[in-house]
Every structure is written in C-alpha cells, then in structure tokens.
Coordinates of C-alpha atoms in Angstrom, one line a residue:
Chain A
M1 CA 18.1 -12.2 -81.0
K2 CA 17.4 -12.4 -77.2
E3 CA 16.2 -15.6 -77.6
S4 CA 19.2 -17.2 -79.7
T5 CA 21.5 -15.5 -76.9
A6 CA 19.9 -17.5 -74.3
A7 CA 20.1 -20.7 -76.2
I8 CA 23.7 -19.8 -77.0
A9 CA 23.8 -19.4 -73.2
N10 CA 22.1 -22.4 -72.3
V11 CA 24.6 -24.6 -74.6
A12 CA 27.8 -22.6 -72.6
T13 CA 26.5 -23.3 -69.4
C14 CA 25.7 -26.7 -69.9
A15 CA 28.7 -28.0 -71.5
P16 CA 31.6 -27.8 -69.1
R17 CA 30.7 -29.1 -65.9
D18 CA 32.5 -26.6 -63.5
Q19 CA 30.9 -24.0 -65.1
S20 CA 27.3 -24.6 -64.7
R21 CA 27.1 -24.1 -60.9
P22 CA 28.4 -20.7 -60.8
D23 CA 25.9 -19.6 -63.4
A24 CA 23.2 -21.1 -62.1
V25 CA 23.9 -19.5 -59.0
F26 CA 24.4 -16.0 -60.9
K27 CA 20.7 -16.5 -62.4
W28 CA 19.2 -17.5 -59.1
L29 CA 20.7 -14.3 -57.3
A30 CA 19.2 -12.0 -60.0
A31 CA 15.9 -13.7 -60.0
A32 CA 15.8 -13.4 -56.1
C33 CA 16.7 -9.5 -56.5
A34 CA 14.0 -8.8 -59.4
L35 CA 11.6 -10.8 -56.8
V36 CA 12.5 -8.1 -53.9
V37 CA 10.2 -5.4 -55.8
I38 CA 7.1 -8.1 -55.9
V39 CA 7.8 -8.9 -52.4
I40 CA 8.1 -4.9 -51.4
M41 CA 4.7 -4.2 -53.2
A42 CA 2.8 -7.4 -51.6
G43 CA 4.5 -6.0 -48.2
I44 CA 3.2 -2.7 -48.6
F45 CA -0.5 -3.9 -49.5
F46 CA -0.6 -6.4 -46.5
E47 CA 1.0 -3.8 -43.9
L48 CA -1.6 -1.3 -45.0
V49 CA -4.4 -3.6 -44.9
R50 CA -3.5 -5.1 -41.6
N51 CA -3.1 -1.9 -39.8
S52 CA -5.9 -0.2 -41.2
G53 CA -8.0 -3.0 -40.4
M54 CA -9.3 -1.4 -37.0
A55 CA -10.7 1.5 -38.5
F56 CA -12.6 -0.1 -41.4
R57 CA -14.1 -2.5 -38.8
E58 CA -15.2 0.6 -36.5
F59 CA -16.0 2.9 -39.1
G60 CA -17.0 0.3 -42.3
F61 CA -17.5 2.0 -45.5
S62 CA -18.5 5.5 -43.9
F63 CA -14.9 6.1 -43.3
L64 CA -14.6 7.1 -47.3
T65 CA -18.0 9.0 -47.4
S66 CA -17.8 10.6 -43.8
D67 CA -16.0 14.3 -43.7
S68 CA -15.7 14.4 -39.8
W69 CA -12.1 14.2 -38.5
N70 CA -12.3 14.7 -35.0
P71 CA -8.8 12.9 -33.1
I72 CA -10.7 13.7 -29.6
A73 CA -13.9 12.2 -30.1
G74 CA -12.4 9.5 -32.1
E75 CA -14.3 9.9 -35.5
F76 CA -12.8 9.5 -38.7
G77 CA -13.5 9.7 -42.2
A78 CA -11.5 10.3 -45.3
A79 CA -13.7 12.4 -47.5
S80 CA -12.1 15.6 -47.0
S81 CA -8.8 14.4 -47.5
I82 CA -9.8 12.6 -50.6
Y83 CA -11.8 16.0 -51.8
G84 CA -8.5 18.1 -51.5
T85 CA -6.3 15.4 -53.1
L86 CA -8.7 15.4 -56.2
V87 CA -9.0 18.9 -56.0
S88 CA -5.5 20.0 -56.0
T89 CA -4.5 17.3 -58.5
G90 CA -7.2 18.2 -60.8
I91 CA -6.0 22.0 -60.6
A92 CA -2.4 21.0 -61.3
M93 CA -3.4 18.9 -64.3
I94 CA -5.8 21.6 -66.0
I95 CA -2.7 23.9 -65.9
A96 CA 0.0 21.8 -66.6
I97 CA -1.1 19.5 -69.3
P98 CA -1.7 22.3 -72.1
L99 CA 1.3 24.2 -70.8
S100 CA 3.9 21.1 -71.1
I101 CA 2.7 20.3 -74.4
I102 CA 2.9 23.9 -75.7
I103 CA 6.4 24.2 -74.4
A104 CA 7.3 20.9 -75.9
V105 CA 6.1 22.0 -79.5
Y106 CA 7.9 25.1 -78.9
L107 CA 11.3 23.3 -78.2
V108 CA 10.7 20.7 -80.8
E109 CA 9.1 22.7 -83.5
V110 CA 9.9 26.4 -83.3
A111 CA 12.6 27.5 -81.2
H112 CA 16.4 27.8 -82.3
P113 CA 18.5 24.9 -81.1
K114 CA 20.4 26.6 -78.9
V115 CA 17.2 28.5 -77.3
S116 CA 15.9 25.0 -77.0
G117 CA 18.7 23.4 -75.4
L118 CA 18.8 26.0 -72.7
I119 CA 15.2 25.9 -72.0
G120 CA 15.4 22.2 -72.1
G121 CA 18.2 22.1 -69.5
A122 CA 16.0 24.5 -67.5
V123 CA 13.3 22.1 -67.4
E124 CA 15.2 19.2 -66.6
L125 CA 16.7 21.0 -63.5
L126 CA 13.3 22.0 -62.5
A127 CA 12.3 18.3 -62.2
A128 CA 15.6 17.6 -60.0
V129 CA 15.0 20.1 -57.6
P130 CA 13.8 18.5 -54.2
S131 CA 10.0 18.8 -53.6
I132 CA 10.5 20.2 -50.0
I133 CA 12.6 23.4 -51.8
Y134 CA 8.9 23.8 -53.5
G135 CA 7.4 23.8 -50.3
M136 CA 9.6 26.5 -48.7
W137 CA 9.2 28.8 -51.7
G138 CA 5.8 28.3 -51.8
L139 CA 5.2 29.1 -48.2
F140 CA 7.6 32.1 -48.1
V141 CA 7.6 33.6 -51.5
F142 CA 4.7 32.3 -53.7
A143 CA 1.9 32.2 -51.0
A144 CA 2.5 36.0 -50.5
L145 CA 2.2 36.5 -54.2
M146 CA -1.0 34.7 -54.3
Q147 CA -2.4 36.9 -51.2
T148 CA -1.4 40.1 -52.5
H149 CA -2.0 40.0 -56.0
V150 CA -3.5 36.6 -57.4
Q151 CA -6.4 36.3 -55.1
P152 CA -7.6 39.8 -54.8
F153 CA -7.4 39.8 -58.8
L154 CA -9.2 36.6 -59.0
S155 CA -11.9 37.4 -56.6
R156 CA -12.3 40.8 -58.4
H157 CA -13.0 39.6 -61.7
L158 CA -14.7 36.0 -61.0
G159 CA -15.5 36.4 -57.7
A160 CA -19.4 35.8 -58.7
L161 CA -18.2 32.0 -58.5
P162 CA -18.0 30.2 -55.3
L163 CA -14.8 28.9 -56.3
F164 CA -12.9 32.4 -55.9
Q165 CA -14.8 33.9 -53.0
G166 CA -13.5 34.2 -49.4
P167 CA -10.5 36.1 -47.7
P168 CA -7.3 35.9 -49.6
M169 CA -4.9 33.7 -47.3
G170 CA -2.3 33.3 -49.5
I171 CA -2.3 29.5 -48.6
G172 CA -4.8 27.0 -49.3
V173 CA -6.0 24.8 -52.2
L174 CA -5.5 26.9 -55.1
T175 CA -2.2 27.4 -54.1
A176 CA -1.1 24.0 -53.5
G177 CA -2.8 23.0 -57.0
L178 CA -0.7 25.7 -58.7
I179 CA 2.6 24.4 -57.0
L180 CA 1.9 21.0 -57.9
A181 CA 1.2 22.5 -61.5
F182 CA 5.1 24.0 -61.5
M183 CA 6.3 20.4 -60.4
V184 CA 4.6 18.1 -62.6
L185 CA 5.2 20.4 -65.7
P186 CA 8.8 19.6 -66.3
F187 CA 7.8 15.6 -66.0
I188 CA 5.1 15.9 -68.7
T189 CA 7.2 18.5 -70.9
A190 CA 10.5 16.6 -71.1
I191 CA 8.4 13.2 -72.1
T192 CA 6.3 15.1 -74.5
R193 CA 9.3 16.8 -75.9
D194 CA 11.3 13.2 -76.5
V195 CA 8.0 11.8 -78.2
L196 CA 8.0 14.6 -80.4
M197 CA 11.2 14.5 -81.4
M198 CA 10.7 10.7 -82.7
V199 CA 8.0 11.7 -85.3
P200 CA 9.4 10.7 -88.5
P201 CA 10.2 13.9 -90.5
V202 CA 9.0 12.5 -93.6
L203 CA 5.5 12.8 -91.6
K204 CA 5.8 16.3 -90.9
E205 CA 7.4 17.2 -94.5
S206 CA 4.1 15.5 -95.8
A207 CA 2.0 17.5 -93.6
Y208 CA 3.4 20.8 -94.5
G209 CA 3.6 20.0 -98.4
V210 CA -0.2 19.6 -98.4
G211 CA -0.2 23.2 -96.9
S212 CA -0.5 22.4 -93.4
T213 CA 0.4 25.4 -90.8
M214 CA 2.8 24.5 -88.0
W215 CA -0.1 24.0 -85.4
E216 CA -1.9 21.8 -88.0
T217 CA 1.0 19.5 -88.4
V218 CA 1.8 19.0 -84.8
R219 CA -2.1 18.6 -83.8
F220 CA -3.1 16.1 -86.5
V221 CA 0.4 14.5 -87.2
S222 CA 3.0 14.9 -84.5
L223 CA 0.4 14.9 -81.3
K224 CA -1.6 11.6 -83.2
Y225 CA 1.6 9.9 -84.0
G226 CA 3.2 10.2 -80.3
R227 CA -0.2 10.3 -78.4
R228 CA 0.5 7.0 -76.7
G229 CA 3.8 8.5 -75.1
I230 CA 1.8 11.7 -74.0
V231 CA -0.7 10.0 -72.2
G232 CA 1.8 7.7 -70.4
A233 CA 3.8 11.4 -69.6
V234 CA 0.2 12.7 -68.2
F235 CA -0.5 9.8 -66.3
L236 CA 3.0 9.9 -64.6
G237 CA 2.4 13.4 -64.0
F238 CA -1.1 12.7 -62.2
G239 CA 0.4 10.1 -60.1
R240 CA 3.2 12.4 -58.7
A241 CA 0.8 15.2 -58.2
L242 CA -1.3 12.7 -56.2
G243 CA 0.8 11.5 -53.7
E244 CA 3.3 14.7 -53.6
T245 CA 3.7 15.6 -49.8
M246 CA 6.1 18.1 -49.0
A247 CA 5.2 20.8 -51.3
V248 CA 1.5 20.6 -50.6
T249 CA 2.1 20.1 -46.7
F250 CA 3.6 23.6 -46.7
V251 CA 1.1 25.5 -48.0
I252 CA -2.4 24.0 -48.2
G253 CA -3.5 24.7 -44.7
N254 CA -4.1 21.5 -43.2
S255 CA -7.9 21.9 -42.1
H256 CA -10.1 18.9 -42.5
R257 CA -12.9 20.9 -44.2
I258 CA -14.8 20.7 -47.4
S259 CA -15.2 24.1 -48.6
A260 CA -16.4 25.3 -52.2
S261 CA -13.9 28.2 -52.2
L262 CA -10.4 27.4 -53.7
F263 CA -8.9 30.0 -51.4
S264 CA -9.7 28.0 -48.4
A265 CA -7.6 25.9 -46.5
G266 CA -7.7 22.2 -47.1
N267 CA -5.9 19.0 -46.8
T268 CA -4.6 15.9 -49.0
I269 CA -4.2 12.5 -48.1
A270 CA -0.2 12.9 -48.1
S271 CA 0.0 16.1 -46.4
S272 CA -2.6 14.6 -43.7
L273 CA -0.5 12.0 -43.3
A274 CA 2.9 14.0 -42.9
N275 CA 1.3 16.0 -40.2
E276 CA -0.6 13.8 -38.0
F277 CA 1.2 10.5 -38.3
N278 CA 3.8 11.1 -35.5
E279 CA 1.0 12.7 -32.9
A280 CA -1.8 10.0 -33.4
S281 CA -1.6 8.5 -29.9
E282 CA -4.9 6.5 -29.9
P283 CA -4.8 3.1 -31.7
I284 CA -8.0 3.9 -33.8
Y285 CA -6.3 7.6 -34.7
L286 CA -3.2 5.5 -36.0
S287 CA -5.2 2.9 -37.8
S288 CA -7.4 5.6 -39.4
L289 CA -4.3 7.1 -40.8
F290 CA -3.1 3.8 -42.0
A291 CA -6.4 3.4 -43.9
L292 CA -5.7 7.0 -45.3
A293 CA -2.5 5.5 -46.7
L294 CA -4.4 2.5 -48.0
V295 CA -6.8 4.9 -49.7
L296 CA -4.2 6.9 -51.6
F297 CA -1.8 3.4 -52.5
G298 CA -5.2 2.1 -53.7
I299 CA -5.8 5.4 -55.9
T300 CA -2.4 5.5 -57.5
L301 CA -2.4 1.8 -58.2
V302 CA -5.8 1.9 -60.1
F303 CA -4.7 5.1 -62.0
Q304 CA -1.3 3.3 -63.1
T305 CA -3.1 0.2 -63.9
I306 CA -5.5 1.9 -65.9
A307 CA -2.9 3.9 -68.1
H308 CA -0.8 0.7 -68.3
Y309 CA -3.8 -0.9 -70.2
W310 CA -4.6 2.0 -72.1
V311 CA -1.4 2.7 -73.4
A312 CA -1.0 -1.3 -74.1
R313 CA -4.7 -0.9 -75.7
M314 CA -3.5 2.1 -78.1
Q315 CA -0.6 0.1 -79.0
R316 CA -2.4 -2.6 -80.2
L317 CA -5.0 -0.4 -82.1
E318 CA -2.1 1.1 -83.9
A319 CA -0.7 -2.2 -85.0
G320 CA -3.9 -2.9 -86.3
D321 CA -4.0 0.3 -88.4
R322 CA -0.9 -0.7 -90.2
Chain B
M1 CA -11.2 17.7 -90.3
R2 CA -13.7 20.7 -90.5
P3 CA -13.2 23.1 -93.6
R4 CA -11.9 26.5 -92.5
S5 CA -11.0 29.5 -94.1
R6 CA -7.4 30.4 -94.6
A7 CA -7.8 33.4 -92.5
Q8 CA -9.2 31.2 -89.5
R9 CA -6.4 28.5 -90.0
R10 CA -3.6 31.4 -90.0
A11 CA -5.2 32.9 -86.9
A12 CA -5.2 29.4 -84.8
D13 CA -1.7 29.1 -86.0
T14 CA -0.5 32.6 -84.9
A15 CA -2.5 32.3 -81.6
I16 CA -0.6 29.3 -80.8
R17 CA 2.9 30.5 -81.8
V18 CA 2.4 33.8 -79.6
A19 CA 1.4 31.5 -76.5
M20 CA 4.7 29.4 -77.1
V21 CA 7.0 32.0 -76.0
P22 CA 5.5 33.3 -72.6
S23 CA 4.7 29.2 -71.4
A24 CA 8.1 28.6 -72.4
L25 CA 9.5 31.4 -70.1
I26 CA 7.3 29.9 -67.3
G27 CA 9.3 27.1 -67.1
I28 CA 12.6 29.1 -67.0
A29 CA 11.3 31.8 -64.7
V30 CA 10.2 29.3 -62.1
L31 CA 13.3 27.6 -61.8
A32 CA 15.2 31.1 -61.8
W33 CA 12.9 32.3 -59.3
I34 CA 13.4 29.5 -57.1
L35 CA 16.9 29.2 -57.3
W36 CA 17.3 33.1 -56.6
E37 CA 15.4 32.7 -53.3
V38 CA 16.9 29.7 -52.1
I39 CA 20.5 31.4 -52.7
A40 CA 19.4 35.2 -51.4
R41 CA 17.9 33.6 -48.4
G42 CA 20.1 30.5 -47.6
V43 CA 23.5 32.0 -48.2
G44 CA 23.4 33.9 -44.7
A45 CA 23.3 31.1 -43.1
F46 CA 26.6 29.5 -44.3
T47 CA 29.0 30.0 -41.6
P48 CA 31.6 27.4 -40.4
A49 CA 29.4 26.8 -37.5
F50 CA 26.4 25.9 -39.9
F51 CA 28.4 22.9 -41.1
T52 CA 30.3 21.8 -38.1
E53 CA 27.9 22.4 -34.8
L54 CA 25.1 21.0 -33.0
P55 CA 22.0 23.0 -33.2
T56 CA 21.0 25.3 -30.4
P57 CA 18.1 25.3 -28.3
P58 CA 15.1 27.6 -29.9
G59 CA 15.5 31.4 -29.5
M60 CA 19.4 30.8 -28.8
E61 CA 21.7 32.3 -31.8
G62 CA 24.4 30.5 -33.3
G63 CA 25.2 26.5 -33.7
G64 CA 24.8 24.8 -36.9
L65 CA 23.2 21.8 -38.7
G66 CA 26.6 19.5 -38.8
N67 CA 24.7 16.7 -37.2
A68 CA 21.8 16.7 -39.8
I69 CA 24.1 17.2 -42.5
L70 CA 26.4 14.2 -41.6
G71 CA 23.0 12.3 -41.1
T72 CA 21.8 12.7 -44.5
L73 CA 25.2 11.7 -46.1
L74 CA 25.3 8.4 -44.0
M75 CA 21.5 7.5 -44.5
T76 CA 21.9 8.4 -48.4
L77 CA 25.0 6.3 -48.8
L78 CA 23.7 3.4 -46.9
A79 CA 20.6 3.6 -48.9
A80 CA 22.9 3.4 -52.0
L81 CA 25.0 0.6 -50.6
L82 CA 21.4 -1.1 -50.1
G83 CA 19.6 -0.5 -53.0
T84 CA 22.0 -0.2 -55.9
P85 CA 23.6 -4.1 -56.0
V86 CA 20.2 -5.5 -55.7
G87 CA 18.9 -3.0 -58.7
L88 CA 21.5 -3.8 -60.7
L89 CA 21.2 -7.5 -60.3
A90 CA 17.4 -7.2 -60.8
G91 CA 18.2 -5.3 -63.9
V92 CA 20.4 -8.0 -65.2
F93 CA 17.7 -10.4 -64.6
L94 CA 15.3 -8.3 -66.7
A95 CA 17.7 -7.6 -69.6
E96 CA 19.8 -11.1 -69.8
F97 CA 17.4 -13.7 -68.6
G98 CA 14.3 -14.3 -70.7
P99 CA 13.3 -10.7 -71.2
S100 CA 10.1 -11.6 -72.4
S101 CA 9.2 -14.1 -70.0
R102 CA 6.1 -14.1 -68.0
I103 CA 7.8 -13.6 -64.7
A104 CA 10.1 -10.5 -66.1
T105 CA 6.8 -9.0 -67.5
A106 CA 5.3 -9.2 -64.1
V107 CA 8.5 -7.7 -62.5
R108 CA 8.7 -5.0 -64.6
F109 CA 4.9 -3.9 -64.0
T110 CA 5.3 -4.4 -60.6
T111 CA 8.7 -1.9 -60.8
N112 CA 6.7 0.6 -62.7
L113 CA 4.0 0.5 -60.0
L114 CA 6.5 1.0 -57.1
M115 CA 8.2 3.9 -58.8
G116 CA 4.5 5.4 -59.0
T117 CA 3.9 4.7 -55.1
P118 CA 4.1 8.0 -53.3
S119 CA 7.4 8.0 -51.0
I120 CA 5.2 8.9 -48.1
I121 CA 3.7 5.4 -48.5
I122 CA 7.0 4.0 -48.3
G123 CA 7.9 6.0 -45.2
I124 CA 4.6 4.3 -43.6
F125 CA 5.6 0.7 -44.8
V126 CA 8.9 1.0 -43.3
Y127 CA 7.5 2.6 -40.1
S128 CA 5.0 -0.7 -39.9
I129 CA 8.0 -3.2 -40.3
L130 CA 11.1 -1.6 -38.8
V131 CA 9.9 1.2 -36.3
L132 CA 6.7 -0.3 -34.6
P133 CA 8.1 -3.7 -33.9
F134 CA 11.3 -2.3 -32.6
G135 CA 9.4 0.7 -30.5
H136 CA 11.5 3.1 -31.9
F137 CA 12.8 5.4 -34.9
S138 CA 16.2 4.6 -36.2
G139 CA 18.6 5.6 -39.0
W140 CA 18.2 2.2 -40.6
A141 CA 15.0 2.4 -41.1
G142 CA 15.3 5.7 -43.0
A143 CA 17.8 4.1 -45.2
V144 CA 15.9 1.2 -46.0
A145 CA 12.9 3.7 -46.9
L146 CA 15.4 5.5 -49.3
A147 CA 17.0 2.3 -50.6
I148 CA 13.3 1.2 -51.7
L149 CA 13.1 4.4 -53.7
I150 CA 16.4 3.9 -55.2
L151 CA 15.6 0.4 -56.2
P152 CA 13.1 0.7 -59.0
V153 CA 15.1 3.6 -60.5
V154 CA 18.4 1.8 -60.8
M155 CA 16.3 -1.7 -62.2
R156 CA 14.9 0.4 -64.6
T157 CA 17.8 2.3 -66.1
T158 CA 20.2 -0.9 -65.6
E159 CA 17.5 -2.8 -68.1
D160 CA 17.7 -0.1 -70.6
M161 CA 21.4 0.4 -70.4
L162 CA 22.2 -3.5 -71.0
N163 CA 19.6 -3.4 -73.8
L164 CA 21.8 -0.8 -75.6
V165 CA 24.5 -3.5 -75.6
P166 CA 24.7 -5.1 -78.8
D167 CA 24.1 -9.1 -78.7
E168 CA 27.2 -9.9 -80.7
L169 CA 29.1 -8.8 -77.8
R170 CA 27.4 -11.5 -75.3
E171 CA 27.9 -14.0 -78.0
S172 CA 31.4 -13.4 -78.6
G173 CA 31.8 -13.6 -75.0
L174 CA 30.1 -16.5 -74.7
A175 CA 31.9 -18.0 -77.7
L176 CA 35.2 -17.6 -75.9
G177 CA 33.7 -20.0 -73.4
A178 CA 33.3 -17.6 -70.8
P179 CA 30.3 -18.3 -68.2
R180 CA 27.2 -16.3 -68.1
W181 CA 28.4 -14.2 -64.9
R182 CA 31.5 -13.5 -66.2
V183 CA 30.3 -12.2 -69.4
T184 CA 27.6 -10.1 -67.7
L185 CA 29.5 -8.4 -65.3
G186 CA 32.9 -8.3 -66.9
I187 CA 31.9 -7.3 -70.6
I188 CA 28.3 -6.2 -70.7
F189 CA 28.9 -4.1 -67.5
R190 CA 31.8 -2.7 -68.7
A191 CA 30.3 -1.6 -72.1
A192 CA 27.3 -0.3 -70.5
R193 CA 29.5 1.2 -67.4
T194 CA 28.6 5.0 -68.2
G195 CA 24.9 4.4 -68.4
L196 CA 24.9 2.3 -65.2
V197 CA 27.3 5.3 -63.5
T198 CA 24.8 8.0 -64.5
G199 CA 21.7 6.1 -63.5
V200 CA 22.8 5.4 -60.1
L201 CA 24.0 8.6 -59.4
L202 CA 20.7 10.3 -60.7
A203 CA 18.5 8.0 -58.4
V204 CA 20.5 8.6 -55.1
A205 CA 20.6 12.2 -56.2
R206 CA 17.1 12.5 -56.1
V207 CA 16.6 10.5 -53.2
S208 CA 19.0 12.3 -51.3
G209 CA 16.6 15.3 -51.1
E210 CA 13.4 13.2 -50.3
T211 CA 11.6 14.4 -46.9
A212 CA 8.5 12.1 -46.7
P213 CA 10.0 8.7 -46.4
L214 CA 12.4 10.0 -43.5
L215 CA 9.4 11.6 -41.4
F216 CA 8.4 8.3 -39.8
T217 CA 11.4 6.5 -40.1
A218 CA 14.7 8.3 -39.0
L219 CA 12.4 11.1 -37.4
N220 CA 15.0 13.8 -36.4
S221 CA 17.4 14.2 -33.6
F222 CA 19.5 17.1 -32.2
Y223 CA 22.5 15.1 -31.3
W224 CA 25.2 13.7 -33.3
P225 CA 24.3 10.4 -35.2
G226 CA 26.1 8.3 -33.0
S227 CA 24.5 5.2 -34.0
L228 CA 22.1 4.5 -36.6
N229 CA 19.9 2.4 -34.2
Q230 CA 18.1 5.6 -32.5
P231 CA 16.4 8.6 -34.4
T232 CA 18.8 10.2 -36.9
A233 CA 19.2 14.1 -37.7
N234 CA 18.6 14.7 -41.5
M235 CA 18.3 18.0 -43.4
T236 CA 15.1 17.5 -45.0
V237 CA 13.4 16.7 -41.9
T238 CA 15.4 19.5 -40.5
I239 CA 14.0 21.7 -43.0
F240 CA 10.4 21.1 -42.4
N241 CA 10.7 21.6 -38.7
Y242 CA 12.7 24.6 -38.6
A243 CA 10.6 26.1 -41.3
M244 CA 7.4 25.7 -39.6
S245 CA 8.8 27.3 -36.1
P246 CA 8.3 30.6 -35.2
Y247 CA 12.2 31.3 -34.7
S248 CA 13.5 33.4 -37.3
D249 CA 17.0 31.8 -36.9
W250 CA 15.7 28.6 -37.3
Q251 CA 13.9 29.7 -40.4
E252 CA 17.3 30.8 -41.8
K253 CA 19.0 27.5 -41.0
A254 CA 16.1 26.0 -43.0
W255 CA 16.9 28.3 -45.7
G256 CA 20.6 27.5 -45.4
A257 CA 19.7 24.0 -45.4
S258 CA 17.3 24.1 -48.5
L259 CA 20.6 25.9 -50.3
L260 CA 22.9 23.4 -49.4
I261 CA 20.5 20.3 -50.4
T262 CA 19.5 21.9 -53.9
A263 CA 22.9 22.7 -54.6
S264 CA 24.0 19.3 -54.0
V265 CA 21.5 17.8 -55.6
L266 CA 21.6 20.0 -59.1
V267 CA 25.2 19.8 -59.2
V268 CA 25.2 16.0 -59.4
T269 CA 22.4 15.9 -61.8
V270 CA 24.4 18.2 -64.0
L271 CA 27.6 16.2 -63.7
A272 CA 25.5 13.0 -64.3
R273 CA 24.0 14.4 -67.5
F274 CA 27.4 15.6 -68.7
V275 CA 28.7 12.2 -68.3
I276 CA 26.0 10.8 -70.7
K277 CA 26.5 13.7 -73.2
D278 CA 30.5 13.6 -73.1
K279 CA 30.0 9.5 -73.9
G280 CA 26.7 9.2 -75.0
G281 CA 28.1 6.9 -78.0
R282 CA 29.3 4.3 -75.5
A283 CA 26.4 4.7 -72.9

C-alpha cells in the first residue's frame, strides 16, 4: 500500500515542474533529520573511544578485570563497577519479571475492568515518576525500612548464606536492586498487559473449552502467543536497570569493593560516573571514567542487539509454524 | 504437558490467583507510598520565597529555588524546540518515504538503540563535545543533552501516528495535485495531530525530570540563569546536591523541589493520556 502511494507521489512530483523542487527539498530535509540519530550514535561511540584511549593504553585489558580503584595512586579497574551493575540489575530482574507478569495476568484475565483500569493507571503513573524521586524516597524512606526490618529479618532466617551477612546499614546493593525492581516493574507490566490483551479470544476460549484452568490457559496459550512481546519488554526493563543512575546513586553506598554480601555498599558504572566525573582532575582519572562509560555503552548495545535479533528470530520461527 | 491430577491443577491455579492480588497491590502501594512521602515532606517547603528567591548560603534559613525552577523551564523548553522539529521530520521520513527501505530500517534500529542508551552516557557525550572544547559548563549543553533524549521518542511516536493515517487520505491529497510536502504537513499532520501532540508532551514531561544528563553539562548554579552560556541552575541537580548535604533546611528544599517536579511531570502525563482517551478515534 505504501509502495503504491510512493509511486503516485512520484508521478505527482514529476508532472508539474514547479512542484518538484520543494518536494525534493522536503524529502532531503526529512532524510537529513533521520540521519541525525545515526550521527549521534556514531558520535557517542567515537567520543567515548577517543577519550578512553589513554586508560586502555595504560591498563590494557586488565582495566576490565582489575578491581582496584585508587585515584590517588592512579590505578583504575572496572571490575567492581561491572560487578555491582550486573548484581543490582540481576536482583531487579529476578523480582520484577515474575511480579510484572503476574500483575499483567491479573489485570487482563481476573480483575474487574474498573479495578484493572485503576491499577493499570497507577502502574503507568509509576513509570512516569522521575528516577531522582525514587532515589530520594529510597534514601530517606525505603533504606530505613530495610535497616530496621528487612535486613535483620533476612539475616535471621537466611544468615547462613554469605549473601545476607553483615551489619544492616539500610543502603547497599540489595536496596539498590529492590528500588530498580520497582522502577522496571511498571515498564514490563504495561507491555505484558498490552500483549496479553491482543491474544485472540478464540484461542483462550478453546483452551477453556477443553477444560483448562485460568493459569493453564495463560501459561500454555496467552504467554506463548505473546512471548515475543514479553521478551522484548523484559529486555527493555533490563536495559533501563543497567543504565539507571540517580535511583542507584542515592542508595548503593558508592564503594569500589566487591563483597559477597548484598548488604554491603557497592557501586555501579552509572553511579561511579555520577559521583566522580566532575571530581576527576587527573587526565588518567577522567579517561578511566570515559572507559567506564564505554563499557556501559558496550554492554547496553550488545544486549539490545541480542534482543533485536532474538525477537526477529522468534518472529521468523512463528511465521514458519503457520 | 505432563499429566497432572485434577487436584494438582486446581492447586496451581489457586496458588497463582492468591498471589495475584498482593502482587497487584505492590504496584499501587509503591506509587501511593512515594507520592505520600513526597507530598508530606515537600509541601512544607512551599513558601512564596521558594518559588521566587535565590538560594541562601548553607546553614542560613530562608531563600528559595527560583533560579533552579527558571533554569529547568528554560532548558526543557529549549530542548523541546531543538528536539521536536527534528524528531517530527525524521518520523515523516520513516513513515512516508519508503518505510521499508534499507536506510529507514537502519535508522529505525539506531533509534531503538539510542532510546535504550543510558541518559548518563548522553550527558558524558555532550560533555565531551560541548563542555570540554569550550572549557565551561553551560545551559546550552544541558539543553542539547535533553534534546538528544527527546529526539528518538518523538521519532518513534511520529512514525506510529502517521502510520495510523489511512493511505486514502494521502492519495486523495496527491490526486488533487498537492505536492508531497503540503499533503504531509497540511493533511496528514492534521489528521494525526492529537497523537503527535501527546507524543511530544510525554517526551518533554519525561525529560524534564532527568538528572543524569545535566550533571556534567548544565551543572548547577546559585545564581539566576543570566545567560545559557554559563552553568545553569536546575531543579534535579539541586535535589541531588541538597539531598546529599547535611543541612536540614537544604534537605527540606530538596523535598520541595521533588514535589514540584513530580507534580508537574505527573499532571502533564495524565493530561496527555486524557487527550488520547478523549479523541482516541482520531489519534
């Protein structure tokens, strides 16, 4: 359909001579604007590589594996930041994925439409709350709850695991992971809900017709039908959690140390950048921070590209099924 | 599927049903809790001086965040003026000029990547192109960083909204002999107006609450934004600095700024959603 329009447009633009020039200008202008995104992405990559060159020349590959971060001695390694980024994101995803899917199923399959609208609206508003507000709330309100109730409870019952040992400080990797979970929850829930709503009723009715329970219908029919969208939603949430800065910076404690305990202070790539970028006076310090930014940029690019091709592959496989 | 007894199947179903209501309540409870704390702690900071006066030195009572409020408004407005036209035209390119061409596919993929790029990376990028070479932080750099965040969102919604406009409308416009640019701007944009406005509003609202891209670009300032060629005060970086400070007066101001920014972002978001619901058919 689009192609036919384009053909008609070509006819229309070619015929009267006085119209073809403004149209060509318009088309090139639009194309130039579209290319701006490519220029920006290439520019980000180029600038990060250029500015991090000094750090990579100095430390080589060990920049990624070393956990020493000592601005005074001029030694820098990204390991603790990478570790903290992956662990806090991991905690967030372990909690947010099942919770979001259950909430979405509830909204679509079980809840009364009015209740569903109310909760759905709340979830959408939650997604709109700026991340620095999560940081304020996390530091002044949620960390206190963690310190007085959640962390003592965990160490009393699961204290045998090294994960839950150490003094309850309120802030730390676990708190950051939980707040990230609250932040990505609305994103995954909203998309999963939309995906579940698009499942054709006939499919669900057939499942109910052969005697399936609600959960069986959802699990074997709806979630399967919408898995492409849900995988996409999960990756979207994952990407947001990886790069989230303010919410994490407030509550993670900002320490460049790898510790087995989730109660201890840690850092993420984004939180290190937020805290230290303006203080970096030595060129090698600044260059190491640019290198850290390049690592984060690389991680998000790789995961997004994987997501893109995975979703495209699922689409192809589904097309093959039919 | 493994065969299961009827009792097992019923039990699994009941377990999920029981888990549902508390899960859904978590979503509402977190929102209510955050809003409650922000209102309860922030509303006390709202005095006339809060909106109109400059900040006082640490430890001194009084003063306000008038400069930060103005700075945030200025930079957000500027970012919208920079990012929206480019985003709209780029969306036109994706939707109207060969949507399945190779270049459009590449642009679409890159747009998704840019949307998924952490905002702090955008801040660092703008730092290295607009702050390092000029040797000083500036409101312009802050606005450019925010504009880069607005751009991909506006592109995506524009493309989606233009795709909803039926082809017959394009064809009838062209059949009347109107050039392509007039059909696009005069007919298709008008048909998709509601959706476009909503998309831009949502993008701008989201960006106005961003902190990370401003940390290394606009920085912050204790003075009125006299020129955007110097470090420019803004609410979000002020919240960050004040919240981390030991002064209770500053912390209270941080809560006040949190309330102001949350309320503005949520009000714009709700209004934009109402517009969609109201004129859903035409959007």
